[in-house]
Coordinates of C-alpha atoms in Angstrom, one line a residue:
L88 CA 143.6 201.6 13.2
M89 CA 144.3 198.9 11.4
H90 CA 145.5 197.1 7.6
A91 CA 145.1 196.9 4.3
Q92 CA 147.0 196.8 1.3
N93 CA 144.2 197.0 -1.7
V94 CA 141.0 196.5 -2.6
E95 CA 141.8 192.9 -2.2
K96 CA 143.2 192.1 0.0
F97 CA 140.5 194.5 1.6
E98 CA 137.7 192.0 0.9
K99 CA 140.2 189.3 2.4
F100 CA 140.4 191.4 6.1
K101 CA 136.9 192.6 6.6
K102 CA 136.7 188.2 7.3
C103 CA 138.3 188.7 9.7
H104 CA 137.6 188.6 12.8
A105 CA 139.7 191.2 14.6
Y106 CA 137.9 193.7 11.8
E107 CA 134.0 192.7 12.8
T108 CA 135.3 192.4 16.2
A109 CA 135.9 196.5 15.6
L110 CA 132.5 197.4 13.8
K111 CA 131.1 195.3 16.1
F112 CA 132.5 197.7 19.7
K113 CA 132.3 201.1 16.9
E114 CA 128.2 200.5 16.6
E115 CA 128.3 199.4 20.8
G116 CA 129.8 203.2 21.4
K117 CA 133.6 201.1 22.6
I118 CA 135.5 202.8 20.4
R119 CA 135.1 206.4 19.4
H120 CA 137.2 206.6 15.5
F121 CA 137.9 203.3 14.3
G122 CA 140.7 204.3 11.5
I123 CA 141.4 201.7 7.7
S124 CA 145.5 202.8 6.2
F125 CA 145.9 201.5 3.1
H126 CA 147.1 202.5 -0.2
D127 CA 144.9 201.9 -2.7
R128 CA 142.8 205.4 -0.3
A129 CA 140.1 206.3 -2.8
E130 CA 138.8 203.1 -4.5
V131 CA 139.2 201.6 0.0
L132 CA 137.4 205.3 1.3
D133 CA 134.9 205.2 -1.0
Q134 CA 134.2 201.1 -0.7
I135 CA 134.1 201.8 3.3
L136 CA 131.9 204.8 4.5
T137 CA 129.2 202.8 1.4
E138 CA 129.0 199.5 2.9
Y139 CA 129.9 201.1 6.6
P140 CA 128.4 204.5 6.9
Q141 CA 128.1 204.0 10.5
V142 CA 132.5 204.4 10.6
E143 CA 134.2 206.8 10.7
V144 CA 137.4 207.1 8.7
V145 CA 140.5 208.6 9.9
Q146 CA 144.3 209.1 9.9
L147 CA 146.7 208.7 13.3
Q148 CA 149.3 210.0 12.4
F149 CA 152.4 209.4 13.9
N150 CA 155.8 210.7 15.7
Y151 CA 158.2 210.1 13.5
I152 CA 162.3 211.0 12.6
D153 CA 162.1 211.8 9.1
Y154 CA 165.6 210.6 7.7
D155 CA 166.1 209.9 4.0
D156 CA 162.1 208.8 2.7
P157 CA 158.9 210.6 5.1
A158 CA 157.1 207.4 4.7
V159 CA 159.5 205.0 6.4
Q160 CA 159.0 205.5 9.7
S161 CA 162.4 204.9 11.9
G162 CA 164.0 203.4 8.6
K163 CA 167.2 204.1 9.8
C164 CA 167.1 202.0 13.3
Y165 CA 165.2 198.8 11.2
E166 CA 168.3 199.3 9.1
V167 CA 170.9 199.2 12.0
C168 CA 168.8 197.0 14.4
R169 CA 168.4 194.0 12.3
K170 CA 171.1 191.8 12.5
H171 CA 170.3 191.7 16.7
G172 CA 167.5 191.3 18.4
K173 CA 167.3 194.5 19.9
P174 CA 165.0 198.0 21.3
V175 CA 166.0 201.0 20.1
I176 CA 163.5 204.2 21.6
V177 CA 164.3 207.7 19.7
M178 CA 162.7 210.0 22.5
E179 CA 162.3 214.3 22.3
P180 CA 163.6 214.9 26.4
D181 CA 161.9 217.9 26.7
T182 CA 157.9 217.2 25.2
G183 CA 158.0 213.3 25.8
K184 CA 157.4 212.1 22.1
I185 CA 158.3 209.0 21.7
L186 CA 160.5 209.8 17.4
T187 CA 161.7 206.3 16.9
M188 CA 160.4 202.9 19.0
V189 CA 161.9 199.9 16.9
S190 CA 161.6 196.2 18.0
Q191 CA 163.2 193.1 16.1
P192 CA 163.0 191.2 15.4
N193 CA 159.0 192.1 14.0
F194 CA 157.2 190.2 11.1
N195 CA 155.0 191.8 8.4
A196 CA 150.9 193.0 9.6
N197 CA 149.9 192.4 5.9
L198 CA 151.0 188.2 6.8
V199 CA 149.5 187.6 10.7
D200 CA 146.9 185.1 8.9
E201 CA 148.8 183.5 7.1
R202 CA 152.1 183.7 9.8
W203 CA 150.1 183.2 13.2
A204 CA 151.3 179.7 13.3
E205 CA 154.1 180.4 13.0
L206 CA 154.4 183.0 15.1
I207 CA 152.4 181.4 17.8
S208 CA 154.2 177.5 17.8
P209 CA 156.1 176.6 21.1
D210 CA 159.1 176.4 18.2
N211 CA 159.5 180.1 17.7
T212 CA 162.5 181.5 19.9
K213 CA 162.5 184.4 18.1
A214 CA 159.3 185.9 19.9
Q215 CA 158.0 189.0 17.0
L216 CA 154.5 189.7 18.7
V217 CA 156.3 191.2 22.2
N218 CA 157.8 194.5 21.4
R219 CA 161.1 194.2 22.8
A220 CA 161.5 198.4 23.3
T221 CA 158.4 198.2 26.2
Q222 CA 158.1 194.5 27.0
G223 CA 161.2 192.8 26.8
L224 CA 162.8 192.7 30.6
Y225 CA 167.0 193.0 30.3
P226 CA 169.7 193.2 33.0
P227 CA 170.6 196.8 32.7
G228 CA 174.3 195.5 33.7
S229 CA 176.1 198.8 34.5
T230 CA 173.5 201.7 32.7
F231 CA 171.9 201.3 36.2
K232 CA 175.3 202.3 38.1
M233 CA 173.8 206.3 37.1
L234 CA 171.4 204.9 40.3
T235 CA 174.6 204.0 42.7
V236 CA 176.8 207.3 42.4
L237 CA 173.5 209.8 42.1
E238 CA 173.2 207.7 45.4
Y239 CA 176.5 207.8 46.9
M240 CA 176.7 211.6 45.9
K241 CA 173.6 212.1 48.3
E242 CA 175.2 210.7 50.8
N243 CA 178.8 212.2 50.0
P244 CA 177.5 215.4 49.9
N245 CA 180.8 216.9 50.2
T246 CA 183.4 213.7 50.7
W247 CA 182.6 212.5 47.1
Q248 CA 184.7 213.8 44.9
D249 CA 187.6 212.7 47.5
Y250 CA 186.7 209.5 46.4
V251 CA 189.8 207.1 45.3
Y252 CA 189.8 202.9 43.8
N253 CA 192.8 201.2 42.7
C254 CA 191.4 198.4 40.5
N255 CA 193.7 195.8 39.8
G256 CA 190.8 194.1 38.0
S257 CA 188.9 192.5 40.1
Y258 CA 187.1 193.1 44.2
Q259 CA 187.1 190.7 46.7
N260 CA 184.5 190.6 50.0
G261 CA 184.9 188.1 51.7
D262 CA 183.6 185.4 49.8
Y263 CA 181.8 187.2 47.1
T264 CA 184.0 188.1 44.1
I265 CA 183.5 191.1 41.5
K266 CA 185.5 190.9 38.5
C267 CA 185.8 193.5 35.8
Y268 CA 184.2 193.2 32.4
H269 CA 188.0 191.3 30.6
G270 CA 189.6 191.4 34.1
T271 CA 191.0 195.1 33.4
A272 CA 192.3 196.3 35.8
H273 CA 192.2 200.2 35.5
G274 CA 194.2 202.4 38.4
A275 CA 193.5 204.7 40.3
Q276 CA 190.1 206.0 39.7
N277 CA 188.9 208.5 40.8
L278 CA 183.9 208.5 41.2
I279 CA 184.0 210.3 38.1
Q280 CA 186.8 207.8 36.0
A281 CA 185.8 204.7 37.7
F282 CA 181.9 205.8 35.9
A283 CA 182.6 206.8 32.7
N284 CA 185.1 203.1 32.2
S285 CA 182.4 201.5 34.0
C286 CA 184.4 200.2 36.5
N287 CA 183.2 197.2 38.2
G288 CA 185.8 197.1 41.4
A289 CA 184.7 200.3 42.6
F290 CA 181.6 199.8 42.5
A291 CA 180.9 197.2 44.4
E292 CA 183.4 198.8 46.9
I293 CA 180.4 201.8 46.9
G294 CA 177.8 199.5 46.9
M295 CA 179.0 197.9 49.7
Q296 CA 178.5 201.9 51.7
I297 CA 175.8 203.0 50.8
N298 CA 172.3 203.1 52.6
S299 CA 170.3 200.0 51.3
E300 CA 167.2 201.6 52.6
K301 CA 167.5 205.3 51.3
F302 CA 168.8 203.4 47.6
R303 CA 166.1 201.3 47.2
A304 CA 163.7 205.0 47.9
L305 CA 165.9 206.5 45.7
A306 CA 164.8 203.5 42.7
N307 CA 161.2 203.6 43.4
Q308 CA 161.9 207.8 43.0
M309 CA 162.8 207.4 39.3
L310 CA 160.1 204.7 38.8
F311 CA 161.8 201.3 39.2
N312 CA 159.2 199.1 41.3
S313 CA 156.7 201.5 39.7
E314 CA 153.6 202.1 37.0
L315 CA 155.9 204.4 34.1
P316 CA 153.6 206.8 32.2
Y317 CA 152.3 205.1 29.1
T318 CA 149.3 203.5 28.1
L319 CA 149.9 200.9 25.5
P320 CA 151.3 197.4 27.4
Y321 CA 154.6 197.0 29.2
N322 CA 156.1 195.4 31.6
Q323 CA 157.2 197.4 34.8
S324 CA 160.8 197.0 36.2
T325 CA 161.1 195.4 39.4
F326 CA 164.3 196.7 41.3
S327 CA 165.3 193.5 43.8
L328 CA 167.2 195.0 47.0
D329 CA 165.7 194.6 50.0
G330 CA 166.6 195.8 53.0
S331 CA 165.6 194.0 55.7
S332 CA 166.6 190.9 55.0
D333 CA 168.4 189.0 58.0
D334 CA 170.2 186.7 55.4
S335 CA 173.8 188.7 56.0
L336 CA 174.8 187.3 52.9
V337 CA 172.0 187.3 51.3
S338 CA 172.3 190.7 51.8
Q339 CA 175.9 191.5 51.1
D340 CA 174.7 189.2 47.3
Q341 CA 172.1 191.6 46.8
T342 CA 173.3 194.6 47.2
L343 CA 176.3 193.8 45.0
S344 CA 174.7 192.8 42.8
T345 CA 172.4 195.7 42.6
A346 CA 174.8 198.2 42.4
L347 CA 176.1 197.3 39.2
G348 CA 173.1 197.0 38.2
G349 CA 172.4 191.6 38.6
L350 CA 168.8 192.8 39.0
T351 CA 165.8 189.9 39.5
K352 CA 163.9 190.9 36.5
G353 CA 165.7 194.0 35.0
V354 CA 164.2 197.0 32.5
S355 CA 162.7 197.6 29.6
N356 CA 163.9 200.3 27.0
L357 CA 161.1 201.9 28.3
E358 CA 161.8 202.1 31.3
L359 CA 165.5 203.8 31.1
T360 CA 164.7 206.0 28.0
N361 CA 162.4 207.5 30.6
A362 CA 165.1 208.3 32.6
F363 CA 168.1 208.7 30.8
A364 CA 165.4 211.3 29.4
A365 CA 164.3 212.9 33.0
I366 CA 168.1 213.5 33.0
A367 CA 168.3 215.2 30.3
N368 CA 165.2 217.6 31.0
G369 CA 166.6 218.6 34.1
G370 CA 165.5 215.9 36.0
T371 CA 161.5 216.4 35.2
L372 CA 160.0 214.2 33.2
M373 CA 157.3 214.5 30.2
K374 CA 154.7 211.1 29.7
P375 CA 156.0 209.6 26.4
Y376 CA 154.1 209.9 23.5
M377 CA 153.4 207.9 20.1
I378 CA 150.7 210.2 18.7
D379 CA 151.0 213.9 17.1
H380 CA 147.4 214.2 16.0
V381 CA 144.7 213.1 14.6
E382 CA 143.1 213.7 10.9
N383 CA 139.7 212.9 9.7
V384 CA 139.6 211.7 5.7
G385 CA 139.0 215.2 4.9
G386 CA 143.1 216.0 5.8
Q387 CA 141.0 218.1 9.3
T388 CA 142.7 217.6 12.4
V389 CA 140.1 216.6 14.9
K390 CA 142.3 215.7 17.7
K391 CA 146.3 217.9 18.6
F392 CA 148.4 215.9 21.3
L393 CA 150.2 217.9 23.8
P394 CA 153.2 217.5 25.4
S395 CA 153.5 217.2 29.9
A396 CA 154.4 216.7 32.4
Y397 CA 154.5 214.0 34.2
G398 CA 156.1 215.1 37.5
T399 CA 160.0 215.5 39.4
L400 CA 162.2 212.8 39.8
M401 CA 165.1 214.0 40.3
S402 CA 167.0 218.1 41.0
A403 CA 168.1 220.3 38.4
N404 CA 171.3 220.1 40.3
D405 CA 171.2 215.4 40.3
A406 CA 170.1 215.7 37.1
Q407 CA 173.6 218.5 35.9
F408 CA 175.8 216.3 38.1
L409 CA 175.0 212.9 36.1
T410 CA 175.2 215.0 33.4
H411 CA 178.8 216.5 33.3
L412 CA 178.9 212.1 34.5
M413 CA 177.6 210.9 31.8
S414 CA 179.6 213.4 29.1
Q415 CA 182.4 212.3 30.8
V416 CA 182.0 208.7 29.8
V417 CA 181.7 209.9 26.2
E418 CA 185.0 212.2 26.2
I419 CA 187.5 209.6 28.2
G420 CA 185.4 206.9 28.9
T421 CA 183.3 204.1 27.4
G422 CA 181.5 205.7 25.4
S423 CA 184.5 206.2 22.9
A424 CA 182.0 205.3 20.0
M425 CA 180.4 208.8 20.1
R426 CA 183.8 211.2 19.9
G427 CA 184.4 212.7 17.7
A428 CA 180.8 213.7 16.5
S429 CA 179.7 217.0 15.3
Y430 CA 176.9 217.0 18.5
T431 CA 177.8 216.1 22.3
V432 CA 176.8 212.9 23.8
A433 CA 176.4 212.6 27.3
G434 CA 175.6 209.0 27.4
K435 CA 176.5 205.3 29.9
T436 CA 177.2 202.2 28.2
G437 CA 176.2 198.4 29.9
S438 CA 177.6 195.1 29.4
A439 CA 175.3 192.8 31.3
E440 CA 175.4 189.2 31.8
F441 CA 172.2 187.4 32.0
E442 CA 173.1 183.4 32.0
T443 CA 176.6 181.7 32.2
G444 CA 178.0 180.7 28.7
K445 CA 176.7 183.1 27.1
E446 CA 177.4 186.9 25.3
T447 CA 175.8 189.8 27.3
H448 CA 173.4 192.8 26.3
S449 CA 174.5 195.5 25.0
W450 CA 173.8 198.7 26.0
F451 CA 174.0 202.5 26.0
V452 CA 171.5 204.9 26.9
G453 CA 171.8 208.6 26.6
F454 CA 171.3 211.9 25.4
A455 CA 172.4 214.1 22.6
P456 CA 173.5 217.3 22.9
A457 CA 175.1 217.4 25.8
D458 CA 174.4 220.7 26.6
K459 CA 170.5 221.1 24.6
P460 CA 169.4 218.1 24.9
K461 CA 167.0 216.9 21.7
V462 CA 166.8 213.8 21.7
A463 CA 166.9 211.3 24.5
I464 CA 168.4 207.0 23.7
C465 CA 168.2 204.2 24.5
V466 CA 170.2 201.6 22.3
L467 CA 170.2 197.2 23.1
A468 CA 171.8 194.9 21.1
E469 CA 170.5 191.3 22.4
E470 CA 173.7 188.9 23.1
S471 CA 176.2 191.3 22.0
G472 CA 179.2 190.9 23.9
S473 CA 180.3 195.0 25.4
G474 CA 177.9 197.9 24.8
G475 CA 180.7 200.5 24.0
A476 CA 181.0 197.8 21.1
V477 CA 177.8 197.3 19.8
A478 CA 175.1 199.5 21.3
A479 CA 177.0 202.6 21.1
P480 CA 177.2 202.9 17.9
I481 CA 174.1 202.3 16.5
A482 CA 173.1 205.1 18.7
R483 CA 175.9 206.7 16.9
Q484 CA 174.1 205.9 13.7
V485 CA 170.8 206.4 14.7
L486 CA 172.4 210.1 16.3
D487 CA 174.4 211.5 12.7
R488 CA 171.4 210.9 10.9
Y489 CA 169.0 212.5 13.2
F490 CA 171.8 216.1 13.8
A491 CA 172.5 215.6 9.6
K492 CA 169.1 215.7 8.6
Y493 CA 167.9 218.4 11.4
G494 CA 170.8 219.9 12.7
Q495 CA 171.7 220.6 16.6

């Protein structure tokens, strides 16, 4: 699908390499459909069909959240995400429909020719050509505690309810010191409270108790280190814990770091959206997709895309357990930005350190309503502070508009 604003733009557009290549591929049968989207529809359509009868002109109808203006896909997301470099994904967990995918900073596709040298310049640090939602890899921070707590529960099915950790703001293990965010002393924490308050000390202790090989297997089961069921370009996340290391110090460092979400290469927004959408859907991941249907020039649907299941990532009981813990994040923990909404939310915040001296990346990932999820959402704000203070309020704005428009 290519874009031209009007006939004048289309004349220039026909000379570009991408347009010529698309026509060539169409003639060789390498692509089935070649579409032009534009504003002056009738005039440009007539010109295309007259000059290039071999071209099928089709329209791709995307899934999208229709906020106030149906013509503006993801408008509210772009509005609330413009300040920071951040990706946002909103998806239906029971179908896999991606309703919104935002990557900021972005670029104007109509000005690529004029701005190409600037966009690819080594001096350009904004990386507008990277889709941060699928290709950006970030340390997951405390969002990864979802896996740590699940593994601990699975290894201690009869005793996890008895877990207590007395947090004084830091955790010491040999030469390693792990501090809670801003050194907060949480006091006595059971497992639910430790997860809700994102207590690093408690999860460092838990990380040293769980079996590293089983932990890695669970991460693989959740599609870390794996290909995702997604057809467009993305970068694969990496789970770095190596239980086979002979160096006890290296192994200890890996265990502590991984239990708290310190992966070597990190995860994408898409990866976390998939994981939490599976939780919302009772453990089953639906294949994410963006296009609802394809129409021909007459408005007839020539192809319809339907939901399909990828598979089961966890049991329904495990999904229910995590949903309860994530609900507590909102009710008593770091997800306070979601309190008082007309809908319930289950989620997890994250504040991910990535470089000494720089502010943390801010995460929020979850779904709503918590009891009967309609949407899963994942927000990352680069170098913006804590997940509860930055990413969660952004998610709240998006969810508020969604439920105001569509109800629960």
